[in-house]
């Protein structure tokens, strides 16, 4: 993706002045602010209408910057860093005392990731400081995977934005937490939010089974992924039971069908995530399709779950949350 250097310079100027900038990443678009400017960080929460108890992910471009963000890095985290950074993996590590409690929501930990998108990396390099960046959508809504989607979210309040094309993954980063008790005793790493790096990939690097947090709560979650309803379209979304193709279910008028790969002969308004049955392609299309379906004002969206492996686990997690 070619980007005029004047756009990057303008973005840096705005960030230095404490303004927000929309930044493309390989997962979804982010809403970025200087981590050392509390006024700027507050603007993120206001624009997104995000509750202050929901902490932010800090993005940076150089591994050396990590030492100013976290206190310690467990050896298993180091292995994941080596395998997946830059890339769609967020680590929850003990926060450095200099980090603003606005970013961590007063938790003793901080979420960090090195994104893998040329525009994000150039912006981070030119700006110098790390950037806090949640997904560039209003709280509880679907993450944006194109600049057009970000504009739909913010309308007249749209901040300055860098174009980065359609996001390569289309689903958020995977969040891995390294628990520690009060005495500093380390527990087993666990996945707080499934994402673009699969559970299987992480287990292979760590050479152990890894637990996925499935607990959902209504408020004060350890990860947003834990909020019971999230990533939601405005239209009601209902999950189809696995046997739905073999039963005659009376569907109401003006229903849409969000299907994984196989069309059917007995319904109208079918939207197929990947005709060739590719999980990465389905993942990349998921949020864009949900937005498109919302615009078409169907009465109900019936969604079919993907095969429950690799990226299919993340797709299904998001569909279940959208259906809650
Ligand atoms: O792919 C992504 O991760 C995108 C792009 C822009 O990087 N970002 C993203 O940010 O999805 P956001 O804010 O929408 O979701 C990140 C979640 C937060 O909702 C938060 O609950 C969780 O990460 N998180 C942040 N800090 C945490 C912490 N210290 N402990 C547990 N969870 C944390
Ligand atoms: Mg988000």
Coordinates of C-alpha atoms and ligand atoms in Angstrom, one line a residue:
X1 CA 0.0 0.0 0.0
X2 CA 1.6 3.3 -1.1
X3 CA 1.1 6.2 1.3
X4 CA 2.1 9.8 0.8
X5 CA 4.8 10.7 3.3
X6 CA 2.9 14.0 3.8
X7 CA -0.1 12.0 5.2
X8 CA 2.2 10.2 7.7
X9 CA 3.8 13.5 8.7
X10 CA 0.4 15.0 9.3
X11 CA -0.6 12.0 11.4
X12 CA 2.5 12.4 13.5
X13 CA 1.9 16.2 13.9
X14 CA -1.7 15.5 15.1
X15 CA -0.6 12.8 17.5
X16 CA 2.0 15.1 19.0
X17 CA -0.7 17.7 19.6
X18 CA -2.7 15.1 21.5
X19 CA -5.2 14.3 18.7
X20 CA -6.5 10.9 17.7
X21 CA -5.5 9.2 14.4
X22 CA -7.1 6.2 12.7
X23 CA -4.4 3.6 12.0
X24 CA -4.7 0.5 9.8
X25 CA -3.4 -2.7 11.2
X26 CA -3.3 -6.3 9.8
X27 CA -6.2 -7.3 12.0
X28 CA -8.7 -4.4 12.1
X29 CA -8.4 -0.6 12.1
X30 CA -7.3 1.1 15.3
X31 CA -8.0 4.4 16.9
X32 CA -4.5 5.6 18.0
X33 CA -3.3 8.1 20.7
X34 CA 0.1 8.9 22.3
X35 CA 0.4 6.7 25.4
X36 CA 2.2 9.5 27.3
X37 CA -0.6 12.0 26.8
X38 CA -3.5 11.4 29.2
X39 CA -5.8 14.0 27.5
X40 CA -5.3 12.2 24.2
X41 CA -6.0 8.8 25.8
X42 CA -9.2 10.2 27.4
X43 CA -10.4 11.2 23.9
X44 CA -10.3 7.5 22.8
X45 CA -12.8 6.6 25.5
X46 CA -15.0 9.6 24.7
X47 CA -15.1 9.0 21.0
X48 CA -15.7 5.2 21.3
X49 CA -18.1 5.7 24.2
X50 CA -16.0 3.0 25.9
X51 CA -16.2 2.5 29.6
X52 CA -13.0 3.3 31.5
X53 CA -12.8 -0.2 33.0
X54 CA -11.9 -1.6 29.5
X55 CA -8.1 -1.3 29.1
X56 CA -6.3 -0.5 25.8
X57 CA -3.7 -2.3 23.8
X58 CA -0.3 -0.6 23.4
X59 CA 1.3 -0.8 19.9
X60 CA 5.0 -0.3 19.1
X61 CA 7.5 -1.1 16.3
X62 CA 10.7 -2.0 18.1
X63 CA 11.2 -4.9 20.5
X64 CA 13.5 -2.7 22.6
X65 CA 10.5 -0.4 23.5
X66 CA 9.0 -3.3 25.4
X67 CA 11.3 -2.7 28.4
X68 CA 9.7 0.7 29.0
X69 CA 6.2 -0.9 28.9
X70 CA 6.5 -4.0 31.0
X71 CA 8.2 -5.1 34.2
X72 CA 9.1 -8.7 33.2
X73 CA 8.7 -11.1 30.3
X74 CA 8.2 -14.7 31.2
X75 CA 10.2 -17.2 29.0
X76 CA 7.0 -18.6 27.4
X77 CA 6.0 -15.0 26.3
X78 CA 9.5 -14.7 24.8
X79 CA 8.9 -17.8 22.7
X80 CA 5.6 -16.4 21.4
X81 CA 7.2 -13.1 20.6
X82 CA 9.9 -14.8 18.6
X83 CA 7.3 -16.8 16.7
X84 CA 4.6 -14.2 16.1
X85 CA 5.8 -10.6 16.2
X86 CA 5.3 -8.5 14.3
X87 CA 1.8 -10.0 14.0
X88 CA -1.7 -10.4 15.4
X89 CA -0.7 -11.5 18.9
X90 CA -1.3 -9.4 22.1
X91 CA 0.4 -10.3 25.3
X92 CA -0.8 -9.4 28.8
X93 CA 2.3 -8.7 30.9
X94 CA 3.0 -7.0 34.3
X95 CA 2.9 -3.2 33.6
X96 CA 5.8 -0.9 34.0
X97 CA 5.1 1.6 36.8
X98 CA 5.3 4.6 34.4
X99 CA 2.2 3.4 32.4
X100 CA -0.9 5.5 32.9
X101 CA -3.7 3.7 34.8
X102 CA -6.1 5.0 32.1
X103 CA -4.4 2.6 29.6
X104 CA -4.4 -0.4 32.0
X105 CA -7.8 0.4 33.7
X106 CA -5.9 0.3 36.9
X107 CA -4.9 -3.4 36.4
X108 CA -1.3 -4.4 37.3
X109 CA -0.9 -5.6 33.7
X110 CA -0.7 -4.1 30.3
X111 CA -1.6 -5.4 26.8
X112 CA 1.1 -5.0 24.2
X113 CA 1.5 -5.9 20.6
X114 CA 3.8 -5.2 17.6
X115 CA 1.5 -5.0 14.6
X116 CA 2.4 -6.2 11.1
X117 CA 1.1 -3.6 8.7
X118 CA 3.5 -1.4 6.7
X119 CA 1.5 1.8 7.4
X120 CA 1.2 1.1 11.2
X121 CA 4.9 0.3 11.4
X122 CA 5.9 3.5 9.5
X123 CA 3.6 5.6 11.7
X124 CA 5.0 4.1 14.9
X125 CA 8.6 4.6 13.8
X126 CA 8.1 8.2 12.7
X127 CA 6.1 9.1 15.8
X128 CA 8.6 7.4 18.1
X129 CA 6.4 6.8 21.2
X130 CA 4.1 3.7 21.4
X131 CA 0.5 4.2 20.6
X132 CA -2.6 3.0 22.5
X133 CA -5.1 1.8 19.9
X134 CA -8.4 -0.1 20.5
X135 CA -10.4 -1.1 17.4
X136 CA -11.8 2.0 15.7
X137 CA -15.5 1.4 16.3
X138 CA -18.0 2.5 18.9
X139 CA -18.1 0.3 22.0
X140 CA -19.7 -3.1 21.5
X141 CA -20.0 -2.8 17.7
X142 CA -18.3 -4.7 15.0
X143 CA -14.6 -3.9 14.4
X144 CA -13.8 -2.1 11.2
X145 CA -11.8 -3.9 8.5
X146 CA -11.8 -1.0 6.0
X147 CA -11.6 2.8 6.2
X148 CA -15.1 3.0 4.9
X149 CA -16.3 1.0 7.9
X150 CA -14.4 3.4 10.3
X151 CA -16.2 6.3 8.6
X152 CA -19.5 4.6 9.2
X153 CA -18.7 4.3 12.9
X154 CA -17.7 7.9 13.6
X155 CA -19.5 9.9 10.9
X156 CA -18.9 13.7 11.5
X157 CA -16.6 12.9 14.4
X158 CA -14.2 11.0 12.1
X159 CA -10.6 11.7 13.2
X160 CA -7.7 12.1 10.7
X161 CA -7.2 8.6 9.1
X162 CA -4.4 6.8 7.2
X163 CA -5.6 4.5 4.4
X164 CA -4.3 1.0 4.7
X165 CA -6.6 -1.0 2.4
X166 CA -8.7 -4.0 3.6
X167 CA -7.3 -5.6 6.7
X168 CA -5.4 -8.8 5.9
X169 CA -6.9 -10.9 8.8
X170 CA -10.2 -9.2 9.4
X171 CA -10.4 -10.5 13.0
X172 CA -8.7 -9.0 16.1
X173 CA -5.4 -10.1 17.6
X174 CA -5.3 -13.2 19.9
X175 CA -4.8 -12.2 23.5
X176 CA -2.6 -14.3 25.7
X177 CA -2.4 -13.8 29.5
X178 CA 0.5 -15.0 31.7
X179 CA -1.1 -15.2 35.2
X180 CA 1.0 -14.5 38.3
X181 CA -0.2 -14.6 41.9
X182 CA 0.5 -11.8 44.4
X183 CA 3.8 -13.5 45.4
X184 CA 4.9 -13.5 41.7
X185 CA 4.4 -17.3 41.3
X186 CA 3.7 -18.0 37.6
X187 CA 0.7 -19.9 36.4
X188 CA 0.0 -21.4 33.0
X189 CA -0.6 -19.0 30.1
X190 CA -4.2 -18.8 28.9
X191 CA -6.0 -17.3 25.9
X192 CA -8.3 -14.4 26.9
X193 CA -9.6 -13.7 23.4
X194 CA -9.3 -16.0 20.4
X195 CA -8.0 -14.1 17.3
X196 CA -6.0 -14.3 14.2
X197 CA -3.3 -16.5 15.6
X198 CA -4.9 -19.9 16.2
X199 CA -5.0 -21.8 19.4
X200 CA -3.2 -24.6 17.6
X201 CA -0.3 -22.3 16.5
X202 CA 0.1 -21.1 20.1
X203 CA 0.0 -24.7 21.5
X204 CA 2.6 -25.8 19.0
X205 CA 5.1 -23.0 20.1
X206 CA 4.5 -23.5 23.8
X207 CA 4.4 -27.3 23.5
X208 CA 1.4 -27.5 25.9
X209 CA -2.4 -27.5 25.8
X210 CA -3.6 -24.0 26.5
X211 CA -6.8 -23.0 28.2
X212 CA -9.2 -20.6 26.5
X213 CA -11.1 -18.3 28.9
X214 CA -14.8 -19.0 28.3
X215 CA -16.2 -17.2 31.3
X216 CA -18.4 -14.3 30.2
X217 CA -19.4 -11.3 32.3
X218 CA -21.5 -8.3 31.9
X219 CA -19.0 -5.7 33.3
X220 CA -15.4 -5.3 34.4
X221 CA -14.0 -8.2 32.2
X222 CA -10.4 -9.3 32.2
X223 CA -10.7 -9.0 28.4
X224 CA -13.4 -7.5 26.3
X225 CA -13.6 -10.8 24.7
X226 CA -15.3 -11.8 27.9
X227 CA -18.2 -9.4 27.6
X228 CA -21.2 -11.5 26.8
X229 CA -22.5 -9.3 24.0
X230 CA -19.9 -7.7 21.8
X231 CA -18.9 -7.5 18.1
X232 CA -22.6 -7.1 17.4
X233 CA -24.5 -6.0 14.3
X234 CA -27.7 -4.0 14.9
X235 CA -29.9 -6.6 13.2
X236 CA -30.8 -9.6 15.4
X237 CA -28.5 -12.5 14.7
X238 CA -29.6 -16.1 15.4
X239 CA -27.3 -19.1 15.2
X240 CA -28.5 -22.0 13.0
X241 CA -28.4 -25.4 14.7
X242 CA -26.0 -27.8 13.1
X243 CA -28.8 -30.0 11.5
X244 CA -30.6 -27.0 10.0
X245 CA -30.1 -28.1 6.4
X246 CA -31.9 -31.4 7.1
X247 CA -35.0 -29.9 8.8
X248 CA -37.7 -27.8 7.3
X249 CA -37.6 -24.8 9.6
X250 CA -40.2 -22.0 8.9
X251 CA -38.0 -18.9 8.6
X252 CA -39.7 -15.5 8.8
X253 CA -39.9 -13.2 5.8
X254 CA -36.9 -11.0 4.9
X255 CA -34.4 -13.2 6.7
X256 CA -30.7 -13.3 5.6
X257 CA -28.5 -16.4 5.7
X258 CA -24.8 -15.9 6.6
X259 CA -23.3 -19.3 5.5
X260 CA -19.8 -20.6 5.8
X261 CA -19.3 -22.2 2.3
X262 CA -22.2 -24.3 1.0
X263 CA -25.2 -22.5 -0.5
X264 CA -28.6 -24.1 -0.2
X265 CA -31.5 -24.5 -2.7
X266 CA -34.3 -23.6 -0.3
X267 CA -33.5 -20.1 1.1
X268 CA -33.1 -16.6 -0.5
X269 CA -30.6 -13.9 0.6
X270 CA -27.6 -16.1 1.1
X271 CA -24.2 -14.6 1.9
X272 CA -21.3 -17.1 1.7
X273 CA -18.2 -16.3 3.7
X274 CA -15.9 -18.5 1.6
X275 CA -17.1 -20.4 -1.5
X276 CA -14.0 -22.5 -1.4
X277 CA -14.4 -23.2 2.3
X278 CA -11.2 -21.3 3.3
X279 CA -11.1 -20.3 7.0
X280 CA -8.8 -17.3 6.4
X281 CA -11.0 -16.0 3.6
X282 CA -14.2 -16.5 5.8
X283 CA -12.4 -14.6 8.7
X284 CA -11.5 -11.8 6.4
X285 CA -15.0 -11.4 5.1
X286 CA -16.9 -11.9 8.4
X287 CA -17.1 -8.3 9.7
X288 CA -17.5 -6.8 6.3
X289 CA -20.5 -9.1 5.6
X290 CA -22.1 -8.3 9.0
X291 CA -21.9 -4.6 8.2
X292 CA -23.3 -5.2 4.7
X293 CA -26.2 -7.2 6.2
X294 CA -26.9 -4.5 8.7
X295 CA -27.2 -1.9 5.8
X296 CA -29.7 -4.1 4.0
X297 CA -32.1 -4.0 6.9
X298 CA -33.1 -7.6 7.1
X299 CA -35.4 -8.6 9.9
X300 CA -33.1 -11.4 11.1
X301 CA -29.7 -12.7 10.2
X302 CA -29.4 -16.5 10.5
X303 CA -25.8 -17.5 10.8
X304 CA -24.1 -20.9 10.4
X305 CA -21.1 -21.8 12.5
X306 CA -17.8 -22.5 10.8
X307 CA -15.9 -25.8 11.3
X308 CA -14.6 -25.5 14.9
X309 CA -10.9 -25.6 14.3
X310 CA -8.1 -23.0 13.7
X311 CA -9.6 -19.7 12.7
X312 CA -13.0 -21.3 12.7
X313 CA -12.8 -21.1 16.5
X314 CA -12.4 -17.3 16.4
X315 CA -15.2 -16.9 13.8
X316 CA -17.5 -19.0 16.0
X317 CA -16.6 -17.0 19.1
X318 CA -17.5 -13.8 17.3
X319 CA -20.8 -15.2 15.9
X320 CA -21.8 -16.4 19.3
X321 CA -21.1 -13.0 20.9
X322 CA -23.0 -11.3 18.1
X323 CA -26.0 -13.6 18.7
X324 CA -26.1 -13.1 22.5
Ligands
LIG1 O1 -6.3 -6.6 16.7 C1 -6.4 -5.9 17.7 O2 -6.1 -6.3 18.9 C2 -6.9 -4.5 17.5 C3 -5.9 -3.7 16.7 C4 -6.3 -2.3 16.5 O3 -4.7 -3.8 17.3 N1 -7.2 -3.9 18.8 C5 -8.2 -4.3 19.6 O4 -8.4 -3.5 20.7 O5 -9.0 -5.2 19.3 P1 -9.7 -3.5 21.6 O6 -9.4 -2.4 22.6 O7 -10.8 -3.4 20.8 O8 -9.6 -4.9 22.4 C6 -8.5 -5.1 23.2 C7 -8.9 -5.7 24.5 C8 -9.6 -4.7 25.4 O9 -11.0 -4.7 25.2 C9 -9.2 -5.2 26.8 O10 -10.2 -5.7 27.5 C10 -8.1 -6.2 26.5 O11 -7.7 -6.1 25.2 N2 -7.0 -5.8 27.4 C11 -6.3 -4.7 27.4 N3 -5.5 -4.6 28.4 C12 -5.7 -5.7 29.2 C13 -5.2 -6.2 30.4 N4 -4.3 -5.5 31.1 N5 -5.7 -7.4 30.9 C14 -6.6 -8.0 30.2 N6 -7.2 -7.6 29.0 C15 -6.7 -6.5 28.5
LIG2 MG1 -12.7 -3.6 20.1

